[in-house]
Each structure stands twice: as structure tokens, then as C-alpha cells.
Amino acid sequence: MKKIFTLLIFAANLCLAQDIMISNPTEPCGPVRQDYWLSKKADIGQRTRAGAETEKAVPRSKAFTAAALDSYDFGTNVRVNDNPAGTSFESVYSSGGHSMAARGDTVYLAWRSDRNPRSTVYFDKSTDGGQTWGTDVRITDSDSGAIMPALAVGKDGTIYVSWTDYRDPSGYRHIYFAKSTNGGTSFLPSVRVSAESGEMPQQKSSIAVNDSGYVFIAYEDWRNYTATAMDIYCSRSTNGGSSFEPAVRVDDCTDSVDQWLPSIAVKDSIVFISWTDFRNTSDLYSDIYFARSIDNGESYETNILVNDTIGQVNRSQWSSSIAVDEYIYIGFADNRDGNYDVYYAKSNDGGLTFTTPNLNLIDAAGQPYAQGYPSLACDDSGGVYCAWEDIRNDYNNARQIYFGFSKNYGDSFSFNIHVDDRPLDDSAWLFTPTICVNKAGKVFSAWDDGRNNIGGTKYDIYTTAGTFVNGVAGQPIENNPNPVFRIQCYPNPFNNRTTVDYQIPKTGMVTLKVYNISGQVVSVLVNNIQQGGPHSVKWDGKDDQGREISSGIYFARLMTDNSTRTNKITLIR
């Protein structure tokens, strides 16, 4: 193979896992970052480049509205993998960010584990809403190496998992699949997904299943192998995964450039796929493209550009995640402003067009922070949910997990919420979340977590569950599941000064910021470690530069290590 792959995050000679790459010594022996095959993208931790050239810069759009009064409370984090903590590299990373699913209070999760001599894929489930987890179940039936699993659960409870596998004699990676018909107690023998492509490599799969039991798996495929370019293909099974039909090409690019990282969703007989695509910049910078099939995956329509940055250089969009209900939602990492943020687009017409301008979901955007690896999910009641890794706290460049949500079919989003229970000034690295939601709107997330091996190369899998907290405009949070965590402003409305009373349950890092209706920070009132208990601070209706701000609606947002409360304030001059 001709393509040379480089690590962009850490030193290339640092290896987390045992050697699983058989035929290509230029590929590292297990990723320091799970996207180690990517060579053209920038590190999400990269700071703004001096003198970066920009043409026709597209302004970011934000949609933070009164829904910011609502919130999600995330509980104590729970470790899933049952091998000793901090002893191996465990990763939920998958193309498209979908390695988790929920049906009621039953939560399903697949991940890569390096506890054995070579990487394998494991599964576990929780039947009590993520509070406890069972015994890890090994899925892969080969010792040759298996990574990057994706998971879907059918209407009848059948569990479907695909992954990148190294068992074939050539040593090249291919996509394999297995399913469980007994709730995950065991898995049937593995099946190769696309044998008709011969020995050319395939990698990075994303999986979906419709209510008829048709299984669809999208992945990167080298079968055309022109100038080392990869394309997006999708394989279909009409017999529940017992066998797969010849794959269908999804992208319609005719140039010798790459298409990467597919994410797939299905609704009835319509299949939806998004991916990272280099066609517009001769393999230098990437866009997000989309295609759909309206005939159960037999063919795919003309590809549609999702992001709105055509004409802007020194920028890339990549690592998309797709979710579908009545509408189509796509989240992606985007560095149009120099640092990576998480952007989002929605299609209201079945995928013929996508909303512009794209929405920036990050309320710390414009600061020297970076975010990436979004995972997107939706429910049946207008809820859209996105989790990502985030270095906004910028402590030893460590990542944490953040989250935003919409309750109006993705037209506006909440302020960002800290998901994991690590202190904001913690130095543990938390990577690549996956997210899912049940029909009741309860959110579950899992991620790679280095808390048990800080500064090392071993990661465990941690999860948490988030419960919706309904807010009422201008009033304290109702039905607060944590009554010792609250915020209230008085007088409200106010003319020249208001008092913000708040209470936190325990000692920790606290931030209290005032935002305008556009989601921009107006004033930082608190940003330090405080003792648990009641506190009070006054705001004089001025920004951080001491300038009086205009009349209008503002939001006081209180955030501790893993909980957020917001109170609406009205300023009348």
C-alpha cells in the first residue's frame, strides 16, 4: 500500500496497543488517537494558525434560545469494562459515533478492547438505565485484530455489530459482522460483509437496521484503488445478516480523492449516509457530503454538499454523525474559524437541501478552544442530542465530554452541558463519545476515559445517563432532581443591578456566566473553586469591559463539574 499515514496528535512512535497491523509497518501499533488513519486533518487541539488565509468567510450562526432554561442532569459516571481499571486501551470510537443504543432502560454498548494480545471487540448491556453493567461478552471469533465497532439494535431486540477486522490471509483489513438473538448473551459466528471486493482493504463501518430487519453497513473501500483513494460503499443484508449482497457505491466522485468516515441511518426503506469528502480541494481540505437511497439501498442518489463553506480555504469539515426522524440531522467538526468547533445542519426536505448558515453548537466558540468527534442522536418527540469531546477548560490540554440538545426538531439548541463527572480542572483525557436516547428522552453517553491512568496510554469505558430538567421562563427550575443545586435572580426584571443567588452541592470548580440571546458571553461573574453551599453575586448590567449593555433578555448560567442550571433575566433600561 502506498499511502503513508501520520499521527497528528502525539508522537508517532507512541503506541497504546499491541501490534494488530500485519502488512503495513507504516501504520502504528494501535492508536494514540483512534483516528490514526487520517493524515490530512488537523488536530482538534490545534490553536488558530497565524496568517491563515480565508476567502468568503462564512459567519457562524448560533441558535441558543429560551430553551436554555431547560437542562439535563448527568449522574455519576460508571465504568463498563470489567477487566482491571487502567490496564488496557478500551475504545468506543466508531465511524459516525454510533456504538451505543437504548431501548427503554436497556442500554447496549460495543467497544474495542486491547486486554488480549491483539485488539478484540466486546459487548455489554445495562438493564437498569446505565446504573450497573453486566459481564463483558467477546464478539469477535478471531485473534487477528478487530477495531472500531459500530452497533445497532433491531425492533425485535436483535443486536447487530460491525467492525474492521484483520483476520484474512492478506493481512488487509475488511468489514465483518455478527449478531446476537439472545439479548447479547452470545453472538453468532462472524460474517464477512463484502467479499466480492477481493483483498482490497475496507475499514471504518457504520451500521443501521430498519424495522423490516434489513441491515445496512456503510464503510470506506479501496476496491477502485486509484491514487490510493478510498470511496464510500454500502452493503445490504435482507436476511438479518446471514449474508450480504454485493456492495453499492454511495459517493459519485469521479476524481482520485478520498471519501472517509461514513455515518448511516435508516427510516423505513430510505437509507441516509453522510461522510467526509475531499473532492472540492484536490485532497487537501474536506467537506461533508450526503446521499440517500429511496429503494432500500439498491442505489444512491446524487451527492449533496452539507456544509456551507465552499470558497473558503484553510478549513475542513470532517467526522460527521447523522440521525433521522421526520428530518435529517448531521453534526460535524468544523475549523472554519481556525479552531475546530462542532457544527450542525438540518434537512427539512428529505435530504434535497440542508439549512444555511450551518449552526455552531459550541457556546465557547471564538475562544482558543477546540471541540470534535460529535455523536448525534434523536428521539421521536422532536429531541436532537449531540455529545462531543471538548478542551475548553484547557487544563494540560485535557479533553472532557460536553453535550447540547434541542427539543424543537433541531431548530435551536441548549447551552453546552458538561457530561462527565471529572472536575473542570482535571488532567484526565476523555475521548470520542458515543450517545443514544430512548423514547422517553433519557440520554446515555459512553466514552474512552483515562482517569485511571492519568498521563498514560490506558483507557477505560465510562458511561452516564442524563435526565431532562424542565425550566420555566424567569422562574427557578421546577422538579429539580438535585434541590441543593439551584440558581435564582432578583429583582427580575431589573434596571441597574440584580442579585444572583445560587447553591452548589459540594466543593468544586464553579462558573457563572451571563449570555445574551445569541449565545454570546456578556459577563463572567464567577470562575473559581467554591465551597459547597449557598452563594450570592451581584450583576450591574455591564459587560466584562465595564460597558452598559442594552435592554433585553439575558441568561445567567451556573455550571459545576457535571451539572448546569440557567435562569432567564430581563434588563430594562
XYZ file of N, CA and C in Angstrom, residues 16 35 39 95 139 150 164 207 257 259 278 289 301 345 396 401 435 439 469 514:
60
model
N -0.342 2.553 21.918
C -1.201 2.180 23.032
C -1.453 0.692 23.099
N -8.342 7.814 15.456
C -8.463 8.125 14.042
C -7.091 8.149 13.384
N -4.698 11.386 7.743
C -3.433 12.090 7.608
C -3.583 13.532 7.161
N -16.887 4.924 13.324
C -17.189 5.893 12.280
C -18.636 6.336 12.435
N -17.236 -10.499 21.234
C -17.981 -10.687 19.993
C -17.132 -11.372 18.936
N -19.253 -0.734 15.388
C -20.482 0.055 15.319
C -21.635 -0.858 15.704
N -13.974 -3.344 11.881
C -12.834 -3.525 10.983
C -11.999 -4.675 11.512
N -23.341 1.177 10.984
C -24.386 0.179 10.760
C -25.754 0.717 11.158
N -9.677 11.231 -5.282
C -9.574 11.808 -3.948
C -10.331 10.929 -2.963
N -12.781 9.678 0.180
C -14.020 9.816 0.949
C -13.842 8.965 2.208
N -13.159 14.873 0.070
C -12.092 15.790 -0.336
C -12.214 16.263 -1.788
N -20.427 15.472 2.820
C -21.407 15.164 1.785
C -22.432 14.169 2.310
N -28.680 8.307 -4.669
C -28.925 9.481 -5.489
C -27.690 10.388 -5.532
N -26.148 20.826 10.677
C -27.069 21.198 9.602
C -28.266 20.257 9.630
N -3.866 21.265 30.951
C -2.963 20.259 30.394
C -3.468 19.717 29.058
N -16.048 15.680 28.159
C -17.210 15.397 27.324
C -18.284 16.446 27.590
N -23.357 8.449 21.795
C -24.559 8.872 22.504
C -25.769 8.145 21.934
N -36.977 6.469 23.992
C -38.172 7.196 23.556
C -38.666 8.191 24.590
N -34.341 18.163 32.668
C -34.823 19.048 33.721
C -35.560 20.197 33.053
N -23.041 35.236 32.205
C -24.236 35.832 31.642
C -24.101 35.816 30.123
